[in-house]
XYZ file of C-alpha atoms in Angstrom:
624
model
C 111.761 162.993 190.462
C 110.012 161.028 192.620
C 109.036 158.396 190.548
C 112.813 158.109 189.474
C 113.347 157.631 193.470
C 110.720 155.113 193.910
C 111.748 153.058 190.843
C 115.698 153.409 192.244
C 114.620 151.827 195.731
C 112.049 149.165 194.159
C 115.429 148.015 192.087
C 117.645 147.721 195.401
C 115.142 145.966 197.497
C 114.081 143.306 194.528
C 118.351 143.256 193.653
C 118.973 142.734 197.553
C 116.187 140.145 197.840
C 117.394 138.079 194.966
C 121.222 137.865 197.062
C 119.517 136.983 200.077
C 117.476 134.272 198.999
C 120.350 132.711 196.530
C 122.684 133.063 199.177
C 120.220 131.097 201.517
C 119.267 128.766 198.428
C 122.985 128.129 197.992
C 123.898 127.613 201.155
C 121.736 124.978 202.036
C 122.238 123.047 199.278
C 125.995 123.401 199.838
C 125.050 121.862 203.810
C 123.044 118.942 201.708
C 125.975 117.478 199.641
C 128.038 117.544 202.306
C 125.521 114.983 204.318
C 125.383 113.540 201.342
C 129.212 112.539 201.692
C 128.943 112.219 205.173
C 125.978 109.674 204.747
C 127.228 107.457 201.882
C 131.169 107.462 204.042
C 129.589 106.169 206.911
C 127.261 103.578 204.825
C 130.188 102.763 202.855
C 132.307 101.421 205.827
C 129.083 99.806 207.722
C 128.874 97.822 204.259
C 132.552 97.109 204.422
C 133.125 96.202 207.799
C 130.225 93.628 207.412
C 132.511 91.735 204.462
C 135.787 91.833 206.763
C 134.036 90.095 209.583
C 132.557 87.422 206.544
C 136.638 86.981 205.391
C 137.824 86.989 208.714
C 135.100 83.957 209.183
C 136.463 81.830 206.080
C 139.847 81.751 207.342
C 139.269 81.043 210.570
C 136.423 78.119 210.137
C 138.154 76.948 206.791
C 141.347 78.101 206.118
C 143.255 78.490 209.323
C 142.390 74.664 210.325
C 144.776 71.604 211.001
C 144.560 69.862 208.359
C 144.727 73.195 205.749
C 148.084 74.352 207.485
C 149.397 70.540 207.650
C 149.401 70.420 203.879
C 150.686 73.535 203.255
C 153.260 73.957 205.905
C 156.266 72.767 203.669
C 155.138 74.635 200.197
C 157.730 77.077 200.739
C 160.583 74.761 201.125
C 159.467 72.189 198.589
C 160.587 71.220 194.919
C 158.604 71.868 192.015
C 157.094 68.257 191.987
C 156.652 68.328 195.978
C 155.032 71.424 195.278
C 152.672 70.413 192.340
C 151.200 67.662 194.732
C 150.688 70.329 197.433
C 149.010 72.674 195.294
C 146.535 69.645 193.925
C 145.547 68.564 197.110
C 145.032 72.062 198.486
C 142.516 72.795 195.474
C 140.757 69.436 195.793
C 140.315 70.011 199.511
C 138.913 73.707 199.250
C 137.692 74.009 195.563
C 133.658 73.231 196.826
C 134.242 76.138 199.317
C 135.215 78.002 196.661
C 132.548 77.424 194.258
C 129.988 78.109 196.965
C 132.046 81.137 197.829
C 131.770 82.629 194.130
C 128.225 82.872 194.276
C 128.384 85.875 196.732
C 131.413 87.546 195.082
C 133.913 86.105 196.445
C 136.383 86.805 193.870
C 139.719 85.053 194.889
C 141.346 82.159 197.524
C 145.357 82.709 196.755
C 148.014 81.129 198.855
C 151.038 82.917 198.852
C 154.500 81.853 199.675
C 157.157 83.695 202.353
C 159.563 85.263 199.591
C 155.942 86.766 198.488
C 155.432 84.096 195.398
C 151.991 83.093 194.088
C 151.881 79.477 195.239
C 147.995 78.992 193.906
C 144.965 81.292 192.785
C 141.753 79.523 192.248
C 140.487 81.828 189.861
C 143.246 80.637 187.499
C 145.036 78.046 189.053
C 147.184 77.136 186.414
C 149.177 80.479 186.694
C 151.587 80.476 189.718
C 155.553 81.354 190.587
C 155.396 84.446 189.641
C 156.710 86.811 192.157
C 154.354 89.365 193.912
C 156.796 91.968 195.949
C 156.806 94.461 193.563
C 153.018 94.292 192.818
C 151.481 93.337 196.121
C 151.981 95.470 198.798
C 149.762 93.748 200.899
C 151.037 90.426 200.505
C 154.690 92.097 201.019
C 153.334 93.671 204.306
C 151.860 90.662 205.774
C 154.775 88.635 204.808
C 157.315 90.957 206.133
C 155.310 91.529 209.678
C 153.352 88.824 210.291
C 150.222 91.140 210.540
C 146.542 90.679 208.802
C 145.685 93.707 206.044
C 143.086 94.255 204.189
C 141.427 97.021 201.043
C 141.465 97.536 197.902
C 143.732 96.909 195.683
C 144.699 95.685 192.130
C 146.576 92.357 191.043
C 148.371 91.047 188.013
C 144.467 89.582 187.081
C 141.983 91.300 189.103
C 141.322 94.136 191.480
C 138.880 93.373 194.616
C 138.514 94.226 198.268
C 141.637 91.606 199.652
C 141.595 90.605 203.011
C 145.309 89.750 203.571
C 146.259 86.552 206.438
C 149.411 84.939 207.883
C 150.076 81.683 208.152
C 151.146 79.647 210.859
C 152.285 76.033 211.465
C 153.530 75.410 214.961
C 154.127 79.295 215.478
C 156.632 78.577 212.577
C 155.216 81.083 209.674
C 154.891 79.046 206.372
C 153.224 82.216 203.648
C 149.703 83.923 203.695
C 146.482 83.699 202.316
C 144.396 85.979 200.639
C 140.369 86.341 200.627
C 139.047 88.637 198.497
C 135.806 90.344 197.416
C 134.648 91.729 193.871
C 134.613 95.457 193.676
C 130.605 94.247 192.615
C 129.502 93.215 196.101
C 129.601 97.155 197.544
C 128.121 98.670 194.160
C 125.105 96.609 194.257
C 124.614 96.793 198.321
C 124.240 100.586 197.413
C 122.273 99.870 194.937
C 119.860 97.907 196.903
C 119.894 99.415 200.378
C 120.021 102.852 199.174
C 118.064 102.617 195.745
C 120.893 104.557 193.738
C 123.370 103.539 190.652
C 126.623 102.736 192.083
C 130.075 102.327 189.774
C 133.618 101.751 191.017
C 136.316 103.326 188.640
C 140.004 102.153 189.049
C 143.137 103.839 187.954
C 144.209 103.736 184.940
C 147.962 103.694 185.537
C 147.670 101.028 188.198
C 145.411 98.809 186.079
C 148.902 99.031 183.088
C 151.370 98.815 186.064
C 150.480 95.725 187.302
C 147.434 93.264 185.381
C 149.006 90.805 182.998
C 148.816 92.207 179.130
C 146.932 89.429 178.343
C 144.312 89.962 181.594
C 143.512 94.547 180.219
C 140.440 92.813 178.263
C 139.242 93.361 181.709
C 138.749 96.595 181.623
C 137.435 99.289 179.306
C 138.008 103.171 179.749
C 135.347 105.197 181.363
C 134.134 108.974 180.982
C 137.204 110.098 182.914
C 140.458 109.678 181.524
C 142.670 108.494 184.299
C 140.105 105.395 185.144
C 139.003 102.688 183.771
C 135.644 100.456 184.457
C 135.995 96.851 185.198
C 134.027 95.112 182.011
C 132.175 92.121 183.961
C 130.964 94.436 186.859
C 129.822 96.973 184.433
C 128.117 94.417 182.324
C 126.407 92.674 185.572
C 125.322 96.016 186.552
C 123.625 96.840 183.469
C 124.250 100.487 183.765
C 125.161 103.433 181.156
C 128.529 104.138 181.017
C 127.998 107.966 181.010
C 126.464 108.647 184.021
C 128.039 112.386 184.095
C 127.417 115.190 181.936
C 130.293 117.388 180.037
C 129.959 120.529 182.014
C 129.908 118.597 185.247
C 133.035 116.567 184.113
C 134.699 119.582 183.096
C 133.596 120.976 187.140
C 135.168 117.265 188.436
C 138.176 118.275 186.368
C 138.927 121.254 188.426
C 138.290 119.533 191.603
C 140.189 117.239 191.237
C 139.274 113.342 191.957
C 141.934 113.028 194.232
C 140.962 115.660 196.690
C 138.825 114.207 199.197
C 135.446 112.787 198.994
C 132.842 114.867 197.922
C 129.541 115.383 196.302
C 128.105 118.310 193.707
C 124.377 118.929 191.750
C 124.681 117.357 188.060
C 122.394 120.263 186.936
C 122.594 118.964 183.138
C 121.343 115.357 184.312
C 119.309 116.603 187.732
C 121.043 114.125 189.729
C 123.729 114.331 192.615
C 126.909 112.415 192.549
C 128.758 111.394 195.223
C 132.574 110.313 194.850
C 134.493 108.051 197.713
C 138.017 107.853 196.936
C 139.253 104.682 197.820
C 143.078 104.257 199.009
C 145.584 101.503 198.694
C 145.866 100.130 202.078
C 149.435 100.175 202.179
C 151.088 102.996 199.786
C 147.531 105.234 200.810
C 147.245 106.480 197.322
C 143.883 107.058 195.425
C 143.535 103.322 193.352
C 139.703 103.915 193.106
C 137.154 105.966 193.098
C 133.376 104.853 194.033
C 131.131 107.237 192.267
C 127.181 107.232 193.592
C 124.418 109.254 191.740
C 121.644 109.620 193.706
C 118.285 111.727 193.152
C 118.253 115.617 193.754
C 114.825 115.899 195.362
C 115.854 118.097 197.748
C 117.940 120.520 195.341
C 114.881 120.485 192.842
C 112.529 121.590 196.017
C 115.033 124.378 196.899
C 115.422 125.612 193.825
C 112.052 125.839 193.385
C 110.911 127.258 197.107
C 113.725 129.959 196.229
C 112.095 131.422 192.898
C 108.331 131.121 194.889
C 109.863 133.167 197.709
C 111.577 135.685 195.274
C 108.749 136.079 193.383
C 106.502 136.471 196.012
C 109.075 139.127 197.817
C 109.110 141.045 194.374
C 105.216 141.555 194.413
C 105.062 142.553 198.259
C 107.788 145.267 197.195
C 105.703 146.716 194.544
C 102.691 146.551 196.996
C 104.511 148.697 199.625
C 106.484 150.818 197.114
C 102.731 151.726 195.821
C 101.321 152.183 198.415
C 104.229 154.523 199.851
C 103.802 156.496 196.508
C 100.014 157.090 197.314
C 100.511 158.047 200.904
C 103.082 160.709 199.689
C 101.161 162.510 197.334
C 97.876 162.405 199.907
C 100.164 164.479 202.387
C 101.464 167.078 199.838
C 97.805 167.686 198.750
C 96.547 167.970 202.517
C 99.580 170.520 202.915
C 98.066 172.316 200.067
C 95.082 172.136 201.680
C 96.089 173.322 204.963
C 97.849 176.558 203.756
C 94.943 177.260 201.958
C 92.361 176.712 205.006
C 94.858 179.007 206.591
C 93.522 182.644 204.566
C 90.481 181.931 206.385
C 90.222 181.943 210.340
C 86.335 181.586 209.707
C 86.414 178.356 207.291
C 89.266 177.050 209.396
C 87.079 177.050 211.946
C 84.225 175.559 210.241
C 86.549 172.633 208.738
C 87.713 172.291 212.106
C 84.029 171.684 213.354
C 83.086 169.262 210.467
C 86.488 167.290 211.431
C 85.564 167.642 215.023
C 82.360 165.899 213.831
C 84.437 163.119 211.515
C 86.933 162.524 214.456
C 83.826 161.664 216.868
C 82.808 159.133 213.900
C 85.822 157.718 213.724
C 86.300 157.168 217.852
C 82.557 154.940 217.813
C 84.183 152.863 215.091
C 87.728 152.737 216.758
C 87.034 150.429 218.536
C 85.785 147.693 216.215
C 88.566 148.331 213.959
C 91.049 147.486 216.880
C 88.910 144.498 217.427
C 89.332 143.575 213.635
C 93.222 143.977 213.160
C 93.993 142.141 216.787
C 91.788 139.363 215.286
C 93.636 139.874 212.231
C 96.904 139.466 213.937
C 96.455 136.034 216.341
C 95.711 134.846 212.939
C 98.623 135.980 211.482
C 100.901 134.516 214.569
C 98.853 131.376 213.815
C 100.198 131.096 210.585
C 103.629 132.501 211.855
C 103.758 129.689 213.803
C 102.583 127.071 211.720
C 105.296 128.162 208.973
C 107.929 128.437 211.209
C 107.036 124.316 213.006
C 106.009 123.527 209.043
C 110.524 124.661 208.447
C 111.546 122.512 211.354
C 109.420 119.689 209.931
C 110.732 119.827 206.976
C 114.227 119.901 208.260
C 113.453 116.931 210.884
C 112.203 114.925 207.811
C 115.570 114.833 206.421
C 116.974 114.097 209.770
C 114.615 111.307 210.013
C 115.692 109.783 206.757
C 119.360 110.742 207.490
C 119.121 108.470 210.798
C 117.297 105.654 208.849
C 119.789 104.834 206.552
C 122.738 102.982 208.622
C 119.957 100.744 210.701
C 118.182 99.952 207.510
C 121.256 98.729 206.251
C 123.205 97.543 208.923
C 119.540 95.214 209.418
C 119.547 94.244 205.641
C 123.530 93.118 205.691
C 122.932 91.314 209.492
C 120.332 89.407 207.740
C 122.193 88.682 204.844
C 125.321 87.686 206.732
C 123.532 85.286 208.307
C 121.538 83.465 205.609
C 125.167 83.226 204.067
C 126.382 81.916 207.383
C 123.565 79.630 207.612
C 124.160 78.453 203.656
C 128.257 77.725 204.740
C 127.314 75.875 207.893
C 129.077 78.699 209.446
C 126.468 80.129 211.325
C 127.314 80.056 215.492
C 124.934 80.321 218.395
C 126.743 83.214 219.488
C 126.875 84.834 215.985
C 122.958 84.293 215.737
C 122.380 86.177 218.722
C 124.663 88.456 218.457
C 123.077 89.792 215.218
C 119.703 88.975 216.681
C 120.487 91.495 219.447
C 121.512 93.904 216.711
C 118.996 93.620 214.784
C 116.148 93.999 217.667
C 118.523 97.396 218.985
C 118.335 98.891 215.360
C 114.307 98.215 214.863
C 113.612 99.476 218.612
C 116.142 102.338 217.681
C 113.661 103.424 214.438
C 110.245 102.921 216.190
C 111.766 105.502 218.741
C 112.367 107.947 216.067
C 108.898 107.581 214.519
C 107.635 107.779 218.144
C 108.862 111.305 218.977
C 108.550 112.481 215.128
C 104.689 111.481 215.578
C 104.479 113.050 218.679
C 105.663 116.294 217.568
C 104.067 116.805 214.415
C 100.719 115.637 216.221
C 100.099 119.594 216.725
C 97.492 118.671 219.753
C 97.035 122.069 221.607
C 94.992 120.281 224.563
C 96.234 120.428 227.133
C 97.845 116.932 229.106
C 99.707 115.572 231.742
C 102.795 114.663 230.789
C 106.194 113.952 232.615
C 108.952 117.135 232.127
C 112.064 114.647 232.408
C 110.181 112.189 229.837
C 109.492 114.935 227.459
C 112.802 116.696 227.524
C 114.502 113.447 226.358
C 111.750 113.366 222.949
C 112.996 116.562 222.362
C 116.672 115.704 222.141
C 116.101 112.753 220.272
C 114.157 114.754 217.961
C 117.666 117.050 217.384
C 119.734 114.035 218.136
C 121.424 113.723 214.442
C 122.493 117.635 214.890
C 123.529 117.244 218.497
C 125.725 114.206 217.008
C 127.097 115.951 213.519
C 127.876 119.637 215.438
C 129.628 117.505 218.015
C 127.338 119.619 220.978
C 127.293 118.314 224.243
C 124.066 118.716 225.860
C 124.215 119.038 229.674
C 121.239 118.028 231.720
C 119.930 118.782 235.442
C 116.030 117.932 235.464
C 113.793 117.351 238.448
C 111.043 114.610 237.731
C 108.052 116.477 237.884
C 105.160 116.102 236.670
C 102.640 118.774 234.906
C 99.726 119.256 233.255
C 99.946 121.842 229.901
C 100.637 121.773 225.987
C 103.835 119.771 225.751
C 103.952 119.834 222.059
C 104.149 123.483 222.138
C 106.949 123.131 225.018
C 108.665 121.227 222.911
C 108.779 123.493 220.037
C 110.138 126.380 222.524
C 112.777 123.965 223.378
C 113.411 123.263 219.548
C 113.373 126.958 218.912
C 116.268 127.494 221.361
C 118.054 124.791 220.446
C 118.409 125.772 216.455
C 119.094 129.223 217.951
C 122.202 128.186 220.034
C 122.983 126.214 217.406
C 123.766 128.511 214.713
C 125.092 130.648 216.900
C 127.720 127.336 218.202
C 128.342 127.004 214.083
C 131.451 128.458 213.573
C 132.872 128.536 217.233
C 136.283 125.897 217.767
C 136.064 125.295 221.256
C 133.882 122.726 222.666
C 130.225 123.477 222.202
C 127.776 123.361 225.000
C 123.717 123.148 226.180
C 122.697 123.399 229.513
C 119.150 122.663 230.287
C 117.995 123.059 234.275
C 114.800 122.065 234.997
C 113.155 122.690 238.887
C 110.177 123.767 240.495
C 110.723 127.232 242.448
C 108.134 129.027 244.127
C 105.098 126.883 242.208
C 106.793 128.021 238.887
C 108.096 125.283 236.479
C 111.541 126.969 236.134
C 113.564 126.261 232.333
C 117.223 127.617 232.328
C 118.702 127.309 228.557
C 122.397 128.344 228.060
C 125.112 128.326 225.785
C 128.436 128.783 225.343
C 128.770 130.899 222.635
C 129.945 133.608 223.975
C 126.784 135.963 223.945
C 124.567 138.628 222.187
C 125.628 142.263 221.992
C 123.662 143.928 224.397
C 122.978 146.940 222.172
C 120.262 143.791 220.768
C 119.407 142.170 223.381
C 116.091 144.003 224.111
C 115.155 143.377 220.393
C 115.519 139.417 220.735
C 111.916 137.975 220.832
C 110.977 140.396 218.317
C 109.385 139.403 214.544
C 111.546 138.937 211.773
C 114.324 140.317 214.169
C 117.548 137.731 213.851
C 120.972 137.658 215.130
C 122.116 135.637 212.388
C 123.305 136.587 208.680
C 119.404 137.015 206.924
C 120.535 134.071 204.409
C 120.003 131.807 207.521
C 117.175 132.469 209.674
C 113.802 134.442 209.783
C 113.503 136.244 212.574
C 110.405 133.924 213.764
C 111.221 131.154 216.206
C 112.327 133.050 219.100
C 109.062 135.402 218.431
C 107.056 132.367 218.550
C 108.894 130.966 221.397
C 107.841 134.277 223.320
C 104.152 134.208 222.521
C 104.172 130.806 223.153
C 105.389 130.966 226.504
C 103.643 134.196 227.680
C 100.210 134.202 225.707
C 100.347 130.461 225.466
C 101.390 129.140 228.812
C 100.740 132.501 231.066
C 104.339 132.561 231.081
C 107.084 134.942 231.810
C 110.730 134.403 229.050
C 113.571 136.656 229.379
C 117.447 136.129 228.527
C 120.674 137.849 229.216
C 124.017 137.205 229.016
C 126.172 135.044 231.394
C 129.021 133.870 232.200
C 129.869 130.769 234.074
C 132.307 127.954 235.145
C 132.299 124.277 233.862
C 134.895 121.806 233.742
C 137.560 124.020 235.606
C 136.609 126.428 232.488
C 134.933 129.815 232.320
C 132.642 129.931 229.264
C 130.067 133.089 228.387
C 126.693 132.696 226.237
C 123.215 133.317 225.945
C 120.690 132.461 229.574
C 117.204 131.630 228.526
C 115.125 132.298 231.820
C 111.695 130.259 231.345
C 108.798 130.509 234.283
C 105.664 128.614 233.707
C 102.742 129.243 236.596
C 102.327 125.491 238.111
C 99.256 125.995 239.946
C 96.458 123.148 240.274
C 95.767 122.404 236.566
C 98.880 122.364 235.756
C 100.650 120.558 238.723
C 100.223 116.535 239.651
């Protein structure tokens, strides 16, 4: 029976390990696709904006001139010869513009009149009169309220990003005007500032609504059937038109592409795709979808780290479940023993001398065993430690590359913005230093980021003087990106002091009650809060951490700083950085930690949470 027992609890724990550590694996690749969204939204309008200010540009240095609005000003109220000579000398007069224009994807110049008629495209300009209200919005909207517009949106002959104008002639308004950008200048600005494949898919029953019969050999149907890919951009590209696999498309199915943006694990292809629906600026319905596959490093890694773990959790099971097993049957044969020993007061009494004689043994060589396992367990802390700064690493390495991304290409499009402005004799003083400025603010803003990063990896356990204000503000740069995506407000009330001690290790403390408060802030709706209190009391360096997040049961609280103890669901933490924050602090720095619960008033609001009491000895090495 017992072997039936032991087999029954070896299936649990390995059953129970497996749910943990998928749960875990799940979750955080569930948190990494939605960055992924969140990174490629916020690249994705940093990459747009930059082409608005470029349109906005043309019509005000070329389009919005004297001379341009002169020639057009009595278009609308013309006849058709009046308005053939119009049109010619409005193409003569901006066709090299243009030309140069079409070089970075700028796909269209279109006048249009009041009543909303095309007055002249220079894509084609021998098609015109035809009557846009029921196919522009834009060009309705602007017409109607004498306001600029601009996204996407399809036309009778192409689709692009149109950037909508009115026109004016002695505050009399005389039509609009149009500049517009291929759907081709985002998809390779991903492709080049992000090193991903980048496709723009456009709906299907817009594209038969609206483009000319003679204008659908545009446009050639893609994997999914309500869109269609635009035949020139996917030929410029050069990219495979199946870029999804048929279980995932069957998965996209179910979502839905109009939900909202979002991003899933191709498992079939090993790639992540990320899909930005793209509205119609006016009617706000889905017209396009912008569909990014990008490399699943991270997922790979994850999956991967989860079977090590599981597999490595399996074999400690059958260690201890073994070694259990032997233990048990040692004590029912001493029981035997005993009752045996017990028929006998005279060879009781002689075992009892020859263990008498064993336990004196045993007391010479206690000693050097105790020795042994405390030796044996700094090491183990050592590697404690080192695993649990190796899991913020790896987490702050992401975070790293996370922040990169919009300087890196907000730099790259600044740059490019210019050279074009430079090209179109367009470029300003104050334009050039304007992105100059930019430019310097985003490179001093990523050699900051290495700076801390460097400075906490550097694992120095010397010790140095260092300034407490100076080193506080590394540390929240370090969880900057979190502070930032958790909306957490971190209040701060540090005296300038300066100390002598291991600030990387401080640091880590800090980092360890950060991620703490944290994930206990994750799922709270009311404003979240950090308040860090820094002062010398008493020649102790005095640290006061607090939260608002309402607390820890006090039926745990003495069980806090304890290993592999954790307050949070196991699928999200170990159990190791508030340990680790405790021997760092006491055996570390000579310190004292404690925490209790506390409640408090802040902004004419009472709040409760966890109170982090930190007292570090300042005496002459380690105050300056």
């Amino acid at each position: 029976m017992g072997k039936i027992y032991f087999f029954i609890a070896f299936v649990i724990l390995v059953f129970s390990s497996y749910l943990i550590l998928n749960t875990e694996k799940n979750e955080k690749i569930k948190e990494h696709l939605n960055n992924k969204t969140k990174q490629y939204e916020q690249s994705y309008h940093v990459l747009y904006d930059q082409y608005k200010r470029l349109s906005t540009m043309i019509f005000t240095t070329k389009i919005n001139t004297d001379e341009i609005l002169y020639l057009f000003k009595d278009a609308y109220k013309a006849d058709e010869q009046e308005k053939a000579i119009i049109r010619k000398k409005l193409y003569e007069k901006l066709n090299n513009t243009y030309t140069l224009l079409k070089q970075y994807n700028l796909k269209q110049l279109h006048f249009h009149l009041p009543n909303n008629d095309s007055f002249l495209r220079f894509h084609r300009p021998n098609k015109f009169g035809d009557n846009l209200t029921d196919i522009r919005p834009t060009v309705k909207y602007v017409n109607k309220y004498k306001k600029t517009v601009d996204g996407f949106e399809e036309g009778r002959i192409y689709n692009g990003y149109r950037f909508v104008f009115p026109l004016f002639y002695e505050k009399e308004h005389i039509g609009s005007i149009e500049v517009s950008f291929s759907t081709l200048v985002l998809s390779k600005d991903f492709i080049k500032n992000f090193d991903v494949v980048a496709r723009f898919l456009i709906s299907k029953d817009v594209v038969n609504e609206k483009v000319f019969k003679n204008e659908k050999i545009n446009y050639v149907k893609s994997q999914f059937d309500n869109f269609y890919f635009e035949t020139k951009v996917n030929d410029t590209l050069k990219i495979e038109r199946s870029i999804v696999s048929k279980k995932t498309k069957n998965i996209i199915r179910q979502q839905g592409l109009s939900d909202s943006n979002f991003s899933l694990y191709d498992s079939a292809n090993k790639h992540v795709l990320t899909f930005l629906k793209i509205k119609n600026p006016i009617s706000q319905k889905v017209v396009g979808i912008l569909v990014i596959k990008s490399d699943a490093k991270y997922i790979h890694n994850k999956v991967l780290n989860s079977y090590t773990m599981f597999a490595g959790s399996v074999i400690f099971i059958i260690v201890a479940l073994l070694f259990l097993y032997k233990n048990k049957n040692q004590t029912l044969i001493l029981n035997q023993s005993v009752k045996e020993k017990t028929k006998s007061l005279t060879k009781l009494n002689k075992e009892l001398e020859e263990n008498k004689q064993q336990l004196q043994l045993l007391n010479e060589n206690l000693e050097k065993k105790v020795k042994e396992e405390v030796s044996k367990n700094r090491d183990k802390d050592r590697v404690l430690f080192e695993q649990s700064k190796m899991a913020a690493l790896g987490e702050m390495i992401g975070n790293i590359a996370h922040q990169w991304r919009q300087p890196l290409s907000a730099i790259s499009t600044g740059v490019s913005s210019m050279q074009l402005q430079k090209e179109l004799n367009l470029l300003s003083d104050d334009d050039f230093q304007n992105n100059c400025r930019s430019i310097n603010k985003n490179v001093e803003y990523l050699s900051k980021t290495i700076d801390d990063f460097r400075n906490f990896i550097r694992g120095n356990s010397k010790k140095e003087s260092f300034n407490i204000k100076e080193s506080i503000q590394s540390f929240l740069s370090i969880v900057s990106s979190y502070t930032k995506k958790d909306n957490i407000d971190i209040i701060l009330d540090i005296e300038d002091i300066q100390i002598t001690g291991l600030q990387n290790e401080l640091n880590q403390c800090l980092i360890n009650l950060f991620n703490n408060a944290r994930d206990a802030m994750s799922d709270k709706k009311v404003e979240k809060y950090i308040f860090i209190t820094v002062f010398k009391q008493n020649n102790e360096l005095k640290i006061e951490f607090k939260d608002n997040a309402g607390g820890i049961k006090e039926s745990i609280l003495d069980k806090i700083f304890e290993p592999y103890f954790t307050t949070k669901h196991q699928s999200q933490g170990t159990g190791l950085g508030l340990h680790m924050t405790y021997k760092l602090i006491v055996e570390g720095m000579d310190g004292k930690i404690s925490v209790r619960n506390k409640s408090y008033i802040y902004g004419n609001k009472e709040y409760e949470g966890a109170f982090f009491d930190i007292s570090i000895p300042l005496d002459e090495d380690r105050l300056l």
